[in-house]
Amino acid sequence: MEIKINKGILSLAEGDITKQDTDAIVNAANKSLRGGGGVDGAIHRAGGPKILEECIRAGGCETGEAVITTGGNLKAKYVIHTVGPVYRDGLHNESKLLENAYKNCLKLASSKGVKSIAFPSISTGAYRYPLEEAAEIALNTAITYLKGQTDIELIRFVLFGQKALEVYEKVLKRLI
Ligand code: AR6
């Protein structure tokens, strides 16, 4: 599914974030930036040790913030590492922190001249954010960003598995 917003495109696809040919891909990391499971593990495995070295040099990342490194052996030129919130009960600022994670990745991407960026569904794996609620925040943040003044031409959400793609598609249809 693909929609045009201003001069940009918002697209939803099923697949593996490490295989994307966008200028940047986003990593759903943890505060240490020293790697982990899920998307984080996949990116470091595919991208090689250079990414981890740069992450260690960066020192870490607060929840909702973002750090940029090169893409190592990946097709993407950059990896933008962000830390989504661990979902507890929805009463601990989780929605704002998740919005900040997406927003700060987009701002950092723009500042580096990135034209195309691929996101995974941040926080919806190990961090247990309910998928439909997370999708609404992710998509709303992307839509708002593309509606503003930006050079970003493509924001792609890369969902792991058909079920996750269907949830994102359902939410996007509701929002537009
Ligand atoms: N490509 C795209 N999406 C993927 C991939 C992939 N290769 N692999 C998993 N997903 P998670 P989080 C989906 O757990 O919830 C790590 O250990 C997955 O199905 O990767 O933000 C970090 O180091 C899910 O929908 O990230 C942190 O400690 C989504 O990506 C912690 O997990 C996010 O799942 C972060 O947890």
PDB file of C-alpha atoms and ligand atoms in Angstrom:
ATOM      1  CA  MET A   1       0.000   0.000   0.000  1.00  0.00           C
ATOM      2  CA  GLU A   2       1.268   3.451  -0.967  1.00  0.00           C
ATOM      3  CA  ILE A   3      -0.125   6.946  -0.569  1.00  0.00           C
ATOM      4  CA  LYS A   4       1.102  10.333  -1.689  1.00  0.00           C
ATOM      5  CA  ILE A   5       1.339  13.097   0.907  1.00  0.00           C
ATOM      6  CA  ASN A   6       2.473  16.458  -0.440  1.00  0.00           C
ATOM      7  CA  LYS A   7       5.655  15.705  -2.412  1.00  0.00           C
ATOM      8  CA  GLY A   8       6.375  12.507  -0.490  1.00  0.00           C
ATOM      9  CA  ILE A   9       5.259   8.894  -0.473  1.00  0.00           C
ATOM     10  CA  LEU A  10       4.227   6.856   2.538  1.00  0.00           C
ATOM     11  CA  SER A  11       4.465   3.163   1.835  1.00  0.00           C
ATOM     12  CA  LEU A  12       3.796  -0.063   3.721  1.00  0.00           C
ATOM     13  CA  ALA A  13       5.557  -3.289   2.835  1.00  0.00           C
ATOM     14  CA  GLU A  14       6.139  -6.717   4.307  1.00  0.00           C
ATOM     15  CA  GLY A  15       9.781  -7.716   4.585  1.00  0.00           C
ATOM     16  CA  ASP A  16      13.155  -7.545   6.250  1.00  0.00           C
ATOM     17  CA  ILE A  17      14.485  -4.102   7.222  1.00  0.00           C
ATOM     18  CA  THR A  18      18.092  -5.131   6.564  1.00  0.00           C
ATOM     19  CA  LYS A  19      17.360  -5.684   2.849  1.00  0.00           C
ATOM     20  CA  GLN A  20      16.030  -2.192   2.179  1.00  0.00           C
ATOM     21  CA  ASP A  21      17.641   0.044  -0.425  1.00  0.00           C
ATOM     22  CA  THR A  22      16.514   3.301   1.168  1.00  0.00           C
ATOM     23  CA  ASP A  23      19.152   5.930   2.082  1.00  0.00           C
ATOM     24  CA  ALA A  24      18.590   5.127   5.764  1.00  0.00           C
ATOM     25  CA  ILE A  25      17.065   2.312   7.779  1.00  0.00           C
ATOM     26  CA  VAL A  26      15.978   2.649  11.394  1.00  0.00           C
ATOM     27  CA  ASN A  27      17.043   0.314  14.178  1.00  0.00           C
ATOM     28  CA  ALA A  28      14.768  -0.405  17.158  1.00  0.00           C
ATOM     29  CA  ALA A  29      17.655  -0.456  19.635  1.00  0.00           C
ATOM     30  CA  ASN A  30      18.028  -0.286  23.411  1.00  0.00           C
ATOM     31  CA  LYS A  31      19.636   2.463  25.477  1.00  0.00           C
ATOM     32  CA  SER A  32      23.064   0.807  25.552  1.00  0.00           C
ATOM     33  CA  LEU A  33      23.290   0.737  21.710  1.00  0.00           C
ATOM     34  CA  ARG A  34      25.336  -2.425  22.104  1.00  0.00           C
ATOM     35  CA  GLY A  35      23.085  -4.663  20.059  1.00  0.00           C
ATOM     36  CA  GLY A  36      20.361  -7.100  21.035  1.00  0.00           C
ATOM     37  CA  GLY A  37      17.741  -9.374  19.479  1.00  0.00           C
ATOM     38  CA  GLY A  38      14.964  -8.689  16.960  1.00  0.00           C
ATOM     39  CA  VAL A  39      15.591  -5.915  14.440  1.00  0.00           C
ATOM     40  CA  ASP A  40      18.695  -4.799  16.350  1.00  0.00           C
ATOM     41  CA  GLY A  41      20.341  -8.221  16.109  1.00  0.00           C
ATOM     42  CA  ALA A  42      19.428  -8.561  12.429  1.00  0.00           C
ATOM     43  CA  ILE A  43      20.896  -5.136  11.550  1.00  0.00           C
ATOM     44  CA  HIS A  44      24.189  -5.731  13.351  1.00  0.00           C
ATOM     45  CA  ARG A  45      24.514  -9.234  11.851  1.00  0.00           C
ATOM     46  CA  ALA A  46      23.902  -7.991   8.322  1.00  0.00           C
ATOM     47  CA  GLY A  47      25.722  -4.654   8.678  1.00  0.00           C
ATOM     48  CA  GLY A  48      28.928  -5.932  10.273  1.00  0.00           C
ATOM     49  CA  PRO A  49      31.087  -4.752  13.201  1.00  0.00           C
ATOM     50  CA  LYS A  50      31.641  -1.182  12.014  1.00  0.00           C
ATOM     51  CA  ILE A  51      28.124  -0.182  13.025  1.00  0.00           C
ATOM     52  CA  LEU A  52      28.626  -1.504  16.552  1.00  0.00           C
ATOM     53  CA  GLU A  53      31.940   0.345  16.864  1.00  0.00           C
ATOM     54  CA  GLU A  54      30.225   3.608  15.950  1.00  0.00           C
ATOM     55  CA  CYS A  55      27.384   2.880  18.376  1.00  0.00           C
ATOM     56  CA  ILE A  56      29.828   2.261  21.211  1.00  0.00           C
ATOM     57  CA  ARG A  57      31.559   5.540  20.396  1.00  0.00           C
ATOM     58  CA  ALA A  58      28.199   7.328  20.538  1.00  0.00           C
ATOM     59  CA  GLY A  59      27.891   6.078  24.114  1.00  0.00           C
ATOM     60  CA  GLY A  60      24.178   5.269  24.251  1.00  0.00           C
ATOM     61  CA  CYS A  61      20.775   6.748  23.518  1.00  0.00           C
ATOM     62  CA  GLU A  62      17.858   7.838  25.695  1.00  0.00           C
ATOM     63  CA  THR A  63      14.347   6.579  25.067  1.00  0.00           C
ATOM     64  CA  GLY A  64      12.730   8.615  22.293  1.00  0.00           C
ATOM     65  CA  GLU A  65      16.078   9.961  21.032  1.00  0.00           C
ATOM     66  CA  ALA A  66      18.068   8.933  17.942  1.00  0.00           C
ATOM     67  CA  VAL A  67      21.701   8.385  16.921  1.00  0.00           C
ATOM     68  CA  ILE A  68      23.035   7.993  13.381  1.00  0.00           C
ATOM     69  CA  THR A  69      25.816   5.722  12.114  1.00  0.00           C
ATOM     70  CA  THR A  70      26.963   4.602   8.706  1.00  0.00           C
ATOM     71  CA  GLY A  71      25.327   1.550   7.157  1.00  0.00           C
ATOM     72  CA  GLY A  72      28.376  -0.713   7.226  1.00  0.00           C
ATOM     73  CA  ASN A  73      27.811  -3.581   4.784  1.00  0.00           C
ATOM     74  CA  LEU A  74      24.135  -2.752   4.302  1.00  0.00           C
ATOM     75  CA  LYS A  75      22.667  -1.265   1.128  1.00  0.00           C
ATOM     76  CA  ALA A  76      21.472   1.705   3.165  1.00  0.00           C
ATOM     77  CA  LYS A  77      24.007   4.507   3.629  1.00  0.00           C
ATOM     78  CA  TYR A  78      22.944   5.175   7.210  1.00  0.00           C
ATOM     79  CA  VAL A  79      21.426   3.388  10.169  1.00  0.00           C
ATOM     80  CA  ILE A  80      19.450   5.584  12.539  1.00  0.00           C
ATOM     81  CA  HIS A  81      19.279   3.950  15.950  1.00  0.00           C
ATOM     82  CA  THR A  82      16.398   4.880  18.179  1.00  0.00           C
ATOM     83  CA  VAL A  83      15.032   3.556  21.446  1.00  0.00           C
ATOM     84  CA  GLY A  84      11.305   3.064  21.752  1.00  0.00           C
ATOM     85  CA  PRO A  85       9.553   2.842  25.123  1.00  0.00           C
ATOM     86  CA  VAL A  86       9.038  -0.426  26.961  1.00  0.00           C
ATOM     87  CA  TYR A  87       5.247  -0.735  27.149  1.00  0.00           C
ATOM     88  CA  ARG A  88       3.894  -1.107  30.661  1.00  0.00           C
ATOM     89  CA  ASP A  89       0.235  -0.016  30.820  1.00  0.00           C
ATOM     90  CA  GLY A  90      -0.015   3.019  28.550  1.00  0.00           C
ATOM     91  CA  LEU A  91       0.082   5.359  31.555  1.00  0.00           C
ATOM     92  CA  HIS A  92       3.830   5.929  31.583  1.00  0.00           C
ATOM     93  CA  ASN A  93       4.188   8.384  28.728  1.00  0.00           C
ATOM     94  CA  GLU A  94       4.629   5.516  26.283  1.00  0.00           C
ATOM     95  CA  SER A  95       2.707   7.148  23.422  1.00  0.00           C
ATOM     96  CA  LYS A  96       4.687  10.415  23.606  1.00  0.00           C
ATOM     97  CA  LEU A  97       7.991   8.543  23.806  1.00  0.00           C
ATOM     98  CA  LEU A  98       7.095   6.407  20.794  1.00  0.00           C
ATOM     99  CA  GLU A  99       6.104   9.518  18.834  1.00  0.00           C
ATOM    100  CA  ASN A 100       9.417  11.161  19.815  1.00  0.00           C
ATOM    101  CA  ALA A 101      11.359   8.132  18.584  1.00  0.00           C
ATOM    102  CA  TYR A 102       9.809   8.402  15.106  1.00  0.00           C
ATOM    103  CA  LYS A 103      10.027  12.198  15.029  1.00  0.00           C
ATOM    104  CA  ASN A 104      13.674  12.362  16.092  1.00  0.00           C
ATOM    105  CA  CYS A 105      14.648   9.759  13.476  1.00  0.00           C
ATOM    106  CA  LEU A 106      12.951  11.823  10.784  1.00  0.00           C
ATOM    107  CA  LYS A 107      14.599  15.062  11.958  1.00  0.00           C
ATOM    108  CA  LEU A 108      18.038  13.439  12.069  1.00  0.00           C
ATOM    109  CA  ALA A 109      17.463  11.918   8.623  1.00  0.00           C
ATOM    110  CA  SER A 110      16.501  15.314   7.209  1.00  0.00           C
ATOM    111  CA  SER A 111      19.580  16.944   8.717  1.00  0.00           C
ATOM    112  CA  LYS A 112      21.774  14.404   6.866  1.00  0.00           C
ATOM    113  CA  GLY A 113      20.047  14.923   3.534  1.00  0.00           C
ATOM    114  CA  VAL A 114      18.344  11.530   3.594  1.00  0.00           C
ATOM    115  CA  LYS A 115      15.601  11.304   0.963  1.00  0.00           C
ATOM    116  CA  SER A 116      14.274   7.829   1.705  1.00  0.00           C
ATOM    117  CA  ILE A 117      13.960   6.039   5.036  1.00  0.00           C
ATOM    118  CA  ALA A 118      12.645   2.653   6.162  1.00  0.00           C
ATOM    119  CA  PHE A 119      11.236   2.042   9.648  1.00  0.00           C
ATOM    120  CA  PRO A 120      10.455  -1.178  11.456  1.00  0.00           C
ATOM    121  CA  SER A 121       7.524  -1.223  13.860  1.00  0.00           C
ATOM    122  CA  ILE A 122       9.378   0.207  16.861  1.00  0.00           C
ATOM    123  CA  SER A 123       8.628  -1.197  20.344  1.00  0.00           C
ATOM    124  CA  THR A 124       6.153  -3.853  19.149  1.00  0.00           C
ATOM    125  CA  GLY A 125       8.442  -6.852  19.688  1.00  0.00           C
ATOM    126  CA  ALA A 126      10.470  -7.312  22.857  1.00  0.00           C
ATOM    127  CA  TYR A 127       9.113  -4.004  24.217  1.00  0.00           C
ATOM    128  CA  ARG A 128       5.490  -5.282  23.915  1.00  0.00           C
ATOM    129  CA  TYR A 129       3.739  -2.153  22.623  1.00  0.00           C
ATOM    130  CA  PRO A 130       0.274  -3.216  21.349  1.00  0.00           C
ATOM    131  CA  LEU A 131       0.612  -3.323  17.561  1.00  0.00           C
ATOM    132  CA  GLU A 132      -2.504  -1.401  16.548  1.00  0.00           C
ATOM    133  CA  GLU A 133      -1.844   1.458  18.982  1.00  0.00           C
ATOM    134  CA  ALA A 134       1.798   1.625  17.932  1.00  0.00           C
ATOM    135  CA  ALA A 135       0.803   1.626  14.248  1.00  0.00           C
ATOM    136  CA  GLU A 136      -1.470   4.616  14.803  1.00  0.00           C
ATOM    137  CA  ILE A 137       1.343   6.611  16.427  1.00  0.00           C
ATOM    138  CA  ALA A 138       3.903   5.567  13.812  1.00  0.00           C
ATOM    139  CA  LEU A 139       1.663   6.429  10.874  1.00  0.00           C
ATOM    140  CA  ASN A 140       0.329   9.675  12.327  1.00  0.00           C
ATOM    141  CA  THR A 141       3.858  10.884  13.004  1.00  0.00           C
ATOM    142  CA  ALA A 142       4.964  10.028   9.460  1.00  0.00           C
ATOM    143  CA  ILE A 143       1.898  11.678   7.909  1.00  0.00           C
ATOM    144  CA  THR A 144       2.400  14.855   9.959  1.00  0.00           C
ATOM    145  CA  TYR A 145       6.065  14.969   8.966  1.00  0.00           C
ATOM    146  CA  LEU A 146       5.343  14.602   5.246  1.00  0.00           C
ATOM    147  CA  LYS A 147       2.654  17.285   5.475  1.00  0.00           C
ATOM    148  CA  GLY A 148       5.252  19.734   6.825  1.00  0.00           C
ATOM    149  CA  GLN A 149       8.251  21.332   5.170  1.00  0.00           C
ATOM    150  CA  THR A 150      10.555  18.405   4.335  1.00  0.00           C
ATOM    151  CA  ASP A 151      12.873  17.057   1.635  1.00  0.00           C
ATOM    152  CA  ILE A 152      12.113  13.465   2.538  1.00  0.00           C
ATOM    153  CA  GLU A 153      10.539  11.759  -0.467  1.00  0.00           C
ATOM    154  CA  LEU A 154       9.825   8.296   0.878  1.00  0.00           C
ATOM    155  CA  ILE A 155       8.918   6.899   4.284  1.00  0.00           C
ATOM    156  CA  ARG A 156       8.508   3.132   4.141  1.00  0.00           C
ATOM    157  CA  PHE A 157       7.307   0.954   7.002  1.00  0.00           C
ATOM    158  CA  VAL A 158       8.744  -2.534   6.706  1.00  0.00           C
ATOM    159  CA  LEU A 159       6.550  -4.923   8.628  1.00  0.00           C
ATOM    160  CA  PHE A 160       7.649  -8.348   9.701  1.00  0.00           C
ATOM    161  CA  GLY A 161       4.998 -10.816   8.554  1.00  0.00           C
ATOM    162  CA  GLN A 162       1.687 -10.517   6.763  1.00  0.00           C
ATOM    163  CA  LYS A 163      -0.315 -10.007   9.968  1.00  0.00           C
ATOM    164  CA  ALA A 164       1.646  -6.915  10.986  1.00  0.00           C
ATOM    165  CA  LEU A 165       1.294  -5.518   7.459  1.00  0.00           C
ATOM    166  CA  GLU A 166      -2.475  -6.024   7.603  1.00  0.00           C
ATOM    167  CA  VAL A 167      -2.730  -4.167  10.914  1.00  0.00           C
ATOM    168  CA  TYR A 168      -0.749  -1.223   9.530  1.00  0.00           C
ATOM    169  CA  GLU A 169      -2.885  -1.187   6.362  1.00  0.00           C
ATOM    170  CA  LYS A 170      -6.095  -1.200   8.378  1.00  0.00           C
ATOM    171  CA  VAL A 171      -4.891   1.682  10.564  1.00  0.00           C
ATOM    172  CA  LEU A 172      -3.631   3.712   7.594  1.00  0.00           C
ATOM    173  CA  LYS A 173      -6.986   3.352   5.795  1.00  0.00           C
ATOM    174  CA  ARG A 174      -8.692   4.646   8.917  1.00  0.00           C
ATOM    175  CA  LEU A 175      -6.362   7.646   9.218  1.00  0.00           C
ATOM    176  CA  ILE A 176      -6.584   8.918   5.621  1.00  0.00           C
TER     177      ILE A 176
HETATM  178  N1  AR6 B   1      12.869  -6.553   9.757  1.00  0.00           N
HETATM  179  C1  AR6 B   1      11.740  -5.871  10.056  1.00  0.00           C
HETATM  180  N2  AR6 B   1      11.062  -6.057  11.212  1.00  0.00           N
HETATM  181  C2  AR6 B   1      11.548  -6.970  12.088  1.00  0.00           C
HETATM  182  C3  AR6 B   1      12.738  -7.712  11.853  1.00  0.00           C
HETATM  183  C4  AR6 B   1      13.404  -7.473  10.611  1.00  0.00           C
HETATM  184  N3  AR6 B   1      14.522  -8.118  10.296  1.00  0.00           N
HETATM  185  N4  AR6 B   1      12.959  -8.521  12.934  1.00  0.00           N
HETATM  186  C5  AR6 B   1      11.952  -8.289  13.811  1.00  0.00           C
HETATM  187  N5  AR6 B   1      11.089  -7.368  13.313  1.00  0.00           N
HETATM  188  P1  AR6 B   1      12.005  -5.728  18.269  1.00  0.00           P
HETATM  189  P2  AR6 B   1      11.440  -3.519  20.150  1.00  0.00           P
HETATM  190  C6  AR6 B   1       9.867  -6.780  13.925  1.00  0.00           C
HETATM  191  O1  AR6 B   1      11.880  -6.734  19.365  1.00  0.00           O
HETATM  192  O2  AR6 B   1      10.114  -4.074  20.486  1.00  0.00           O
HETATM  193  C7  AR6 B   1      16.099  -5.688  20.880  1.00  0.00           C
HETATM  194  O3  AR6 B   1      16.680  -6.762  21.574  1.00  0.00           O
HETATM  195  C8  AR6 B   1       9.235  -7.494  15.078  1.00  0.00           C
HETATM  196  O4  AR6 B   1       8.343  -8.485  14.593  1.00  0.00           O
HETATM  197  O5  AR6 B   1      13.105  -5.888  17.276  1.00  0.00           O
HETATM  198  O6  AR6 B   1      11.572  -2.044  19.891  1.00  0.00           O
HETATM  199  C9  AR6 B   1      16.750  -4.358  21.206  1.00  0.00           C
HETATM  200  O7  AR6 B   1      18.129  -4.479  21.490  1.00  0.00           O
HETATM  201  C10 AR6 B   1       8.496  -6.377  15.807  1.00  0.00           C
HETATM  202  O8  AR6 B   1       7.220  -6.146  15.229  1.00  0.00           O
HETATM  203  O9  AR6 B   1      12.139  -4.220  18.873  1.00  0.00           O
HETATM  204  C11 AR6 B   1      15.973  -3.889  22.397  1.00  0.00           C
HETATM  205  O10 AR6 B   1      16.486  -4.441  23.589  1.00  0.00           O
HETATM  206  C12 AR6 B   1       9.337  -5.151  15.524  1.00  0.00           C
HETATM  207  O11 AR6 B   1      10.250  -5.535  14.488  1.00  0.00           O
HETATM  208  C13 AR6 B   1      14.581  -4.412  22.156  1.00  0.00           C
HETATM  209  O12 AR6 B   1      14.751  -5.565  21.313  1.00  0.00           O
HETATM  210  C14 AR6 B   1      10.128  -4.637  16.723  1.00  0.00           C
HETATM  211  O13 AR6 B   1      10.601  -5.728  17.499  1.00  0.00           O
HETATM  212  C15 AR6 B   1      13.708  -3.421  21.434  1.00  0.00           C
HETATM  213  O14 AR6 B   1      12.406  -3.925  21.352  1.00  0.00           O
END
